[in-house]
Amino acid sequence: MRDWLTILKKMEFFEGLTKEEISPLLDLATEKNFEDKDVLFSEGDERRYLYVLGKGTVMISKLNEDGEESFINVLTSGEIFPHTGFFDDRPYPGTATAKKRAEVLMIPIAAFERFIEAHPRLAFRIIKVMSKKIYSLQRKLNETLSLNVEDRLLSTLKQMNDLSKTETINLTHQELGNIVGASRETVTRQLKKLEQQGKVIIKKDHILLQE
């Protein structure tokens, strides 16, 4: 069983709290493992849990007006999600899908709300952290709207390389395409072009950016 107390104490949300303060929340939480392509929750589902990702990768996606899936975020260990709606009862804003194996802690919303009531100073910390997350998502949206495919792909690869310092992330060309808003074929062509330009090194299971 994963040491969730240590994981939570390292997170900005819970930093500085003691074992005695965090333990009541852990007592009400459930540990669960998800295999590759398992869905943790779907867009529009009733919001029942907050999730803490202990190990693995989770992809967050939404359906556009045409019913096509677009990936909007990639989460790695140490993340708590969803990133919006901590203080309301709106449904899940997107679909969370495991990439390979993911180990998560599921915290009931009601238990988390009681935990915040017992530690009201955490509410300001949550707002601060979530503001950073929302800003990051807004920046990604702006990139999608303003940058060309090559620049969007390079930006995404930089994010993946930053995340992979703590977790190995293996994305298919189709998944990269869903993230940057391009077809699999376009991503494949762009990657070959970037490799020829010496901007990336393509390995069997990952892509490295050249400084």
PDB file of C-alpha atoms in Angstrom:
ATOM      1  CA  MET A   1       0.000   0.000   0.000  1.00  0.00           C
ATOM      2  CA  ARG A   2       1.325   3.412  -0.960  1.00  0.00           C
ATOM      3  CA  ASP A   3       2.378   5.823   1.788  1.00  0.00           C
ATOM      4  CA  TRP A   4      -0.349   8.384   1.184  1.00  0.00           C
ATOM      5  CA  LEU A   5       0.474  10.364   4.320  1.00  0.00           C
ATOM      6  CA  THR A   6       3.948  11.137   2.976  1.00  0.00           C
ATOM      7  CA  ILE A   7       2.529  11.980  -0.456  1.00  0.00           C
ATOM      8  CA  LEU A   8      -0.048  14.396   0.962  1.00  0.00           C
ATOM      9  CA  LYS A   9       2.443  16.116   3.277  1.00  0.00           C
ATOM     10  CA  LYS A  10       4.650  16.899   0.269  1.00  0.00           C
ATOM     11  CA  MET A  11       1.773  18.580  -1.576  1.00  0.00           C
ATOM     12  CA  GLU A  12       1.285  22.342  -1.368  1.00  0.00           C
ATOM     13  CA  PHE A  13      -2.300  21.777  -0.240  1.00  0.00           C
ATOM     14  CA  PHE A  14      -1.331  19.936   2.928  1.00  0.00           C
ATOM     15  CA  GLU A  15       2.171  21.265   3.584  1.00  0.00           C
ATOM     16  CA  GLY A  16       2.772  21.924   7.275  1.00  0.00           C
ATOM     17  CA  LEU A  17      -0.079  19.745   8.540  1.00  0.00           C
ATOM     18  CA  THR A  18       0.690  17.036  11.075  1.00  0.00           C
ATOM     19  CA  LYS A  19      -0.047  13.324  10.837  1.00  0.00           C
ATOM     20  CA  GLU A  20      -2.801  13.788  13.409  1.00  0.00           C
ATOM     21  CA  GLU A  21      -4.450  16.495  11.293  1.00  0.00           C
ATOM     22  CA  ILE A  22      -4.313  14.548   8.012  1.00  0.00           C
ATOM     23  CA  SER A  23      -5.143  11.064   9.334  1.00  0.00           C
ATOM     24  CA  PRO A  24      -8.926  11.645   9.723  1.00  0.00           C
ATOM     25  CA  LEU A  25      -9.103  12.472   6.006  1.00  0.00           C
ATOM     26  CA  LEU A  26      -7.087   9.383   5.075  1.00  0.00           C
ATOM     27  CA  ASP A  27      -9.363   7.203   7.192  1.00  0.00           C
ATOM     28  CA  LEU A  28     -12.296   8.148   4.936  1.00  0.00           C
ATOM     29  CA  ALA A  29     -10.395   7.847   1.649  1.00  0.00           C
ATOM     30  CA  THR A  30     -10.056   4.798  -0.617  1.00  0.00           C
ATOM     31  CA  GLU A  31      -6.988   3.618  -2.497  1.00  0.00           C
ATOM     32  CA  LYS A  32      -7.643   2.266  -5.985  1.00  0.00           C
ATOM     33  CA  ASN A  33      -5.538   1.138  -8.953  1.00  0.00           C
ATOM     34  CA  PHE A  34      -6.569   1.816 -12.535  1.00  0.00           C
ATOM     35  CA  GLU A  35      -5.136   0.013 -15.539  1.00  0.00           C
ATOM     36  CA  ASP A  36      -4.362   1.465 -18.975  1.00  0.00           C
ATOM     37  CA  LYS A  37      -7.410   3.179 -20.549  1.00  0.00           C
ATOM     38  CA  ASP A  38      -9.553   2.720 -17.415  1.00  0.00           C
ATOM     39  CA  VAL A  39     -11.839   5.733 -16.857  1.00  0.00           C
ATOM     40  CA  LEU A  40     -11.693   7.283 -13.394  1.00  0.00           C
ATOM     41  CA  PHE A  41     -14.650   9.556 -14.096  1.00  0.00           C
ATOM     42  CA  SER A  42     -16.460  10.869 -17.168  1.00  0.00           C
ATOM     43  CA  GLU A  43     -17.366  14.387 -18.176  1.00  0.00           C
ATOM     44  CA  GLY A  44     -20.795  15.224 -16.755  1.00  0.00           C
ATOM     45  CA  ASP A  45     -20.733  12.555 -14.021  1.00  0.00           C
ATOM     46  CA  GLU A  46     -21.821  13.545 -10.532  1.00  0.00           C
ATOM     47  CA  ARG A  47     -18.826  14.814  -8.590  1.00  0.00           C
ATOM     48  CA  ARG A  48     -18.282  12.348  -5.765  1.00  0.00           C
ATOM     49  CA  TYR A  49     -14.540  12.250  -5.143  1.00  0.00           C
ATOM     50  CA  LEU A  50     -11.366  14.252  -5.298  1.00  0.00           C
ATOM     51  CA  TYR A  51      -8.462  12.214  -6.615  1.00  0.00           C
ATOM     52  CA  VAL A  52      -4.822  12.263  -5.559  1.00  0.00           C
ATOM     53  CA  LEU A  53      -2.476  10.652  -8.065  1.00  0.00           C
ATOM     54  CA  GLY A  54       0.190   8.670  -6.213  1.00  0.00           C
ATOM     55  CA  LYS A  55       1.834   7.048  -9.219  1.00  0.00           C
ATOM     56  CA  GLY A  56       1.258   6.925 -12.960  1.00  0.00           C
ATOM     57  CA  THR A  57      -0.246   9.243 -15.543  1.00  0.00           C
ATOM     58  CA  VAL A  58      -3.828  10.422 -16.048  1.00  0.00           C
ATOM     59  CA  MET A  59      -5.113  12.134 -19.186  1.00  0.00           C
ATOM     60  CA  ILE A  60      -7.891  14.730 -18.888  1.00  0.00           C
ATOM     61  CA  SER A  61     -10.081  15.185 -21.964  1.00  0.00           C
ATOM     62  CA  LYS A  62     -13.244  16.952 -23.075  1.00  0.00           C
ATOM     63  CA  LEU A  63     -15.615  16.484 -25.978  1.00  0.00           C
ATOM     64  CA  ASN A  64     -15.921  19.381 -28.412  1.00  0.00           C
ATOM     65  CA  GLU A  65     -19.104  20.465 -30.178  1.00  0.00           C
ATOM     66  CA  ASP A  66     -18.520  17.859 -32.896  1.00  0.00           C
ATOM     67  CA  GLY A  67     -18.235  15.066 -30.333  1.00  0.00           C
ATOM     68  CA  GLU A  68     -14.489  14.698 -30.847  1.00  0.00           C
ATOM     69  CA  GLU A  69     -12.196  14.095 -27.885  1.00  0.00           C
ATOM     70  CA  SER A  70      -9.547  16.691 -27.050  1.00  0.00           C
ATOM     71  CA  PHE A  71      -6.938  16.174 -24.360  1.00  0.00           C
ATOM     72  CA  ILE A  72      -6.583  19.262 -22.222  1.00  0.00           C
ATOM     73  CA  ASN A  73      -4.175  18.140 -19.521  1.00  0.00           C
ATOM     74  CA  VAL A  74      -1.719  15.432 -18.511  1.00  0.00           C
ATOM     75  CA  LEU A  75      -1.362  14.701 -14.796  1.00  0.00           C
ATOM     76  CA  THR A  76       1.461  12.922 -12.977  1.00  0.00           C
ATOM     77  CA  SER A  77       2.183  11.828  -9.410  1.00  0.00           C
ATOM     78  CA  GLY A  78       1.458  14.357  -6.677  1.00  0.00           C
ATOM     79  CA  GLU A  79      -1.502  15.959  -8.481  1.00  0.00           C
ATOM     80  CA  ILE A  80      -4.924  16.457  -6.908  1.00  0.00           C
ATOM     81  CA  PHE A  81      -7.821  16.754  -9.344  1.00  0.00           C
ATOM     82  CA  PRO A  82     -10.195  17.812 -10.819  1.00  0.00           C
ATOM     83  CA  HIS A  83      -8.737  21.308 -10.774  1.00  0.00           C
ATOM     84  CA  THR A  84     -12.021  23.213 -10.701  1.00  0.00           C
ATOM     85  CA  GLY A  85     -15.167  23.216  -8.621  1.00  0.00           C
ATOM     86  CA  PHE A  86     -13.718  22.485  -5.190  1.00  0.00           C
ATOM     87  CA  PHE A  87     -16.444  24.436  -3.475  1.00  0.00           C
ATOM     88  CA  ASP A  88     -19.535  23.566  -5.506  1.00  0.00           C
ATOM     89  CA  ASP A  89     -21.449  20.525  -6.683  1.00  0.00           C
ATOM     90  CA  ARG A  90     -21.030  20.895 -10.448  1.00  0.00           C
ATOM     91  CA  PRO A  91     -20.405  17.636 -12.354  1.00  0.00           C
ATOM     92  CA  TYR A  92     -16.924  16.618 -13.440  1.00  0.00           C
ATOM     93  CA  PRO A  93     -15.772  19.082 -16.145  1.00  0.00           C
ATOM     94  CA  GLY A  94     -13.851  16.471 -18.138  1.00  0.00           C
ATOM     95  CA  THR A  95     -13.025  12.785 -18.463  1.00  0.00           C
ATOM     96  CA  ALA A  96     -10.044  11.302 -16.594  1.00  0.00           C
ATOM     97  CA  THR A  97      -8.422   8.237 -18.178  1.00  0.00           C
ATOM     98  CA  ALA A  98      -5.465   6.241 -16.863  1.00  0.00           C
ATOM     99  CA  LYS A  99      -2.388   6.035 -19.073  1.00  0.00           C
ATOM    100  CA  LYS A 100      -0.755   2.715 -18.240  1.00  0.00           C
ATOM    101  CA  ARG A 101      -1.247   1.928 -14.526  1.00  0.00           C
ATOM    102  CA  ALA A 102      -2.344   4.691 -12.153  1.00  0.00           C
ATOM    103  CA  GLU A 103      -2.517   4.489  -8.357  1.00  0.00           C
ATOM    104  CA  VAL A 104      -4.923   7.000  -6.831  1.00  0.00           C
ATOM    105  CA  LEU A 105      -6.443   8.007  -3.529  1.00  0.00           C
ATOM    106  CA  MET A 106     -10.165   8.770  -3.756  1.00  0.00           C
ATOM    107  CA  ILE A 107     -11.333  11.318  -1.168  1.00  0.00           C
ATOM    108  CA  PRO A 108     -15.115  11.744  -0.763  1.00  0.00           C
ATOM    109  CA  ILE A 109     -16.159  15.325  -1.475  1.00  0.00           C
ATOM    110  CA  ALA A 110     -18.134  15.536   1.788  1.00  0.00           C
ATOM    111  CA  ALA A 111     -15.122  14.382   3.796  1.00  0.00           C
ATOM    112  CA  PHE A 112     -12.888  16.937   2.077  1.00  0.00           C
ATOM    113  CA  GLU A 113     -15.369  19.733   2.787  1.00  0.00           C
ATOM    114  CA  ARG A 114     -15.430  18.807   6.481  1.00  0.00           C
ATOM    115  CA  PHE A 115     -11.632  18.736   6.436  1.00  0.00           C
ATOM    116  CA  ILE A 116     -11.528  22.295   5.044  1.00  0.00           C
ATOM    117  CA  GLU A 117     -14.034  23.445   7.670  1.00  0.00           C
ATOM    118  CA  ALA A 118     -11.691  22.082  10.336  1.00  0.00           C
ATOM    119  CA  HIS A 119      -8.703  23.825   8.715  1.00  0.00           C
ATOM    120  CA  PRO A 120     -10.120  27.019   7.128  1.00  0.00           C
ATOM    121  CA  ARG A 121      -6.655  28.427   6.374  1.00  0.00           C
ATOM    122  CA  LEU A 122      -6.342  25.721   3.711  1.00  0.00           C
ATOM    123  CA  ALA A 123      -9.122  27.355   1.675  1.00  0.00           C
ATOM    124  CA  PHE A 124      -6.812  30.253   0.756  1.00  0.00           C
ATOM    125  CA  ARG A 125      -4.038  27.812  -0.141  1.00  0.00           C
ATOM    126  CA  ILE A 126      -6.414  25.867  -2.374  1.00  0.00           C
ATOM    127  CA  ILE A 127      -7.535  29.012  -4.162  1.00  0.00           C
ATOM    128  CA  LYS A 128      -3.893  29.968  -4.772  1.00  0.00           C
ATOM    129  CA  VAL A 129      -2.934  26.547  -6.130  1.00  0.00           C
ATOM    130  CA  MET A 130      -6.029  26.267  -8.307  1.00  0.00           C
ATOM    131  CA  SER A 131      -5.445  29.753  -9.701  1.00  0.00           C
ATOM    132  CA  LYS A 132      -2.040  28.557 -10.922  1.00  0.00           C
ATOM    133  CA  LYS A 133      -3.611  25.484 -12.523  1.00  0.00           C
ATOM    134  CA  ILE A 134      -6.327  27.506 -14.246  1.00  0.00           C
ATOM    135  CA  TYR A 135      -3.731  29.997 -15.510  1.00  0.00           C
ATOM    136  CA  SER A 136      -1.731  27.103 -16.962  1.00  0.00           C
ATOM    137  CA  LEU A 137      -4.810  25.707 -18.714  1.00  0.00           C
ATOM    138  CA  GLN A 138      -5.659  29.171 -20.074  1.00  0.00           C
ATOM    139  CA  ARG A 139      -2.136  29.507 -21.434  1.00  0.00           C
ATOM    140  CA  LYS A 140      -2.482  26.156 -23.212  1.00  0.00           C
ATOM    141  CA  LEU A 141      -5.759  27.330 -24.746  1.00  0.00           C
ATOM    142  CA  ASN A 142      -4.149  30.542 -25.943  1.00  0.00           C
ATOM    143  CA  GLU A 143      -1.314  28.533 -27.499  1.00  0.00           C
ATOM    144  CA  THR A 144      -3.811  26.332 -29.319  1.00  0.00           C
ATOM    145  CA  LEU A 145      -5.562  29.383 -30.729  1.00  0.00           C
ATOM    146  CA  SER A 146      -2.486  31.432 -31.642  1.00  0.00           C
ATOM    147  CA  LEU A 147       0.446  29.116 -32.386  1.00  0.00           C
ATOM    148  CA  ASN A 148       1.016  26.947 -35.428  1.00  0.00           C
ATOM    149  CA  VAL A 149       1.142  23.153 -35.124  1.00  0.00           C
ATOM    150  CA  GLU A 150       4.944  23.006 -34.871  1.00  0.00           C
ATOM    151  CA  ASP A 151       5.061  25.526 -32.023  1.00  0.00           C
ATOM    152  CA  ARG A 152       2.164  23.848 -30.211  1.00  0.00           C
ATOM    153  CA  LEU A 153       3.915  20.503 -30.537  1.00  0.00           C
ATOM    154  CA  LEU A 154       7.196  21.899 -29.190  1.00  0.00           C
ATOM    155  CA  SER A 155       5.353  23.501 -26.256  1.00  0.00           C
ATOM    156  CA  THR A 156       3.627  20.207 -25.456  1.00  0.00           C
ATOM    157  CA  LEU A 157       6.868  18.238 -25.702  1.00  0.00           C
ATOM    158  CA  LYS A 158       8.530  20.679 -23.300  1.00  0.00           C
ATOM    159  CA  GLN A 159       5.712  20.115 -20.818  1.00  0.00           C
ATOM    160  CA  MET A 160       6.021  16.339 -21.198  1.00  0.00           C
ATOM    161  CA  ASN A 161       9.796  16.488 -20.711  1.00  0.00           C
ATOM    162  CA  ASP A 162       9.329  18.573 -17.557  1.00  0.00           C
ATOM    163  CA  LEU A 163       6.766  16.131 -16.185  1.00  0.00           C
ATOM    164  CA  SER A 164       8.816  13.063 -17.088  1.00  0.00           C
ATOM    165  CA  LYS A 165      11.517  14.128 -14.633  1.00  0.00           C
ATOM    166  CA  THR A 166       9.321  12.498 -11.988  1.00  0.00           C
ATOM    167  CA  GLU A 167       7.199  10.131 -14.068  1.00  0.00           C
ATOM    168  CA  THR A 168       7.694   8.304 -17.352  1.00  0.00           C
ATOM    169  CA  ILE A 169       5.076   9.450 -19.867  1.00  0.00           C
ATOM    170  CA  ASN A 170       4.585   7.570 -23.109  1.00  0.00           C
ATOM    171  CA  LEU A 171       2.165   9.262 -25.499  1.00  0.00           C
ATOM    172  CA  THR A 172       1.170   7.948 -28.908  1.00  0.00           C
ATOM    173  CA  HIS A 173       1.206  10.234 -31.944  1.00  0.00           C
ATOM    174  CA  GLN A 174      -2.598  10.182 -31.834  1.00  0.00           C
ATOM    175  CA  GLU A 175      -2.604  11.353 -28.206  1.00  0.00           C
ATOM    176  CA  LEU A 176      -0.120  14.113 -29.019  1.00  0.00           C
ATOM    177  CA  GLY A 177      -2.392  15.089 -31.895  1.00  0.00           C
ATOM    178  CA  ASN A 178      -5.394  15.273 -29.580  1.00  0.00           C
ATOM    179  CA  ILE A 179      -3.434  17.538 -27.245  1.00  0.00           C
ATOM    180  CA  VAL A 180      -2.150  19.967 -29.893  1.00  0.00           C
ATOM    181  CA  GLY A 181      -5.268  19.888 -32.075  1.00  0.00           C
ATOM    182  CA  ALA A 182      -3.813  18.108 -35.092  1.00  0.00           C
ATOM    183  CA  SER A 183      -4.165  14.765 -36.837  1.00  0.00           C
ATOM    184  CA  ARG A 184      -1.885  11.816 -36.084  1.00  0.00           C
ATOM    185  CA  GLU A 185      -0.424  12.094 -39.574  1.00  0.00           C
ATOM    186  CA  THR A 186       0.393  15.775 -39.070  1.00  0.00           C
ATOM    187  CA  VAL A 187       2.109  15.054 -35.751  1.00  0.00           C
ATOM    188  CA  THR A 188       4.181  12.284 -37.349  1.00  0.00           C
ATOM    189  CA  ARG A 189       5.301  14.615 -40.151  1.00  0.00           C
ATOM    190  CA  GLN A 190       6.121  17.423 -37.728  1.00  0.00           C
ATOM    191  CA  LEU A 191       8.145  15.109 -35.483  1.00  0.00           C
ATOM    192  CA  LYS A 192      10.192  13.891 -38.440  1.00  0.00           C
ATOM    193  CA  LYS A 193      10.773  17.509 -39.466  1.00  0.00           C
ATOM    194  CA  LEU A 194      11.838  18.492 -35.936  1.00  0.00           C
ATOM    195  CA  GLU A 195      14.163  15.497 -35.765  1.00  0.00           C
ATOM    196  CA  GLN A 196      15.801  16.477 -39.061  1.00  0.00           C
ATOM    197  CA  GLN A 197      16.239  20.019 -37.720  1.00  0.00           C
ATOM    198  CA  GLY A 198      17.959  18.619 -34.625  1.00  0.00           C
ATOM    199  CA  LYS A 199      15.299  19.995 -32.266  1.00  0.00           C
ATOM    200  CA  VAL A 200      14.232  16.593 -30.902  1.00  0.00           C
ATOM    201  CA  ILE A 201      15.635  13.119 -30.449  1.00  0.00           C
ATOM    202  CA  ILE A 202      13.045  10.409 -30.993  1.00  0.00           C
ATOM    203  CA  LYS A 203      13.563   7.291 -28.875  1.00  0.00           C
ATOM    204  CA  LYS A 204      11.488   4.114 -28.876  1.00  0.00           C
ATOM    205  CA  ASP A 205       9.463   5.113 -25.813  1.00  0.00           C
ATOM    206  CA  HIS A 206       9.947   8.870 -25.486  1.00  0.00           C
ATOM    207  CA  ILE A 207      10.948  12.091 -27.242  1.00  0.00           C
ATOM    208  CA  LEU A 208      13.725  14.336 -25.961  1.00  0.00           C
ATOM    209  CA  LEU A 209      13.940  18.052 -26.640  1.00  0.00           C
ATOM    210  CA  GLN A 210      17.353  19.394 -27.658  1.00  0.00           C
ATOM    211  CA  GLU A 211      18.406  22.505 -25.795  1.00  0.00           C
TER     212      GLU A 211
END
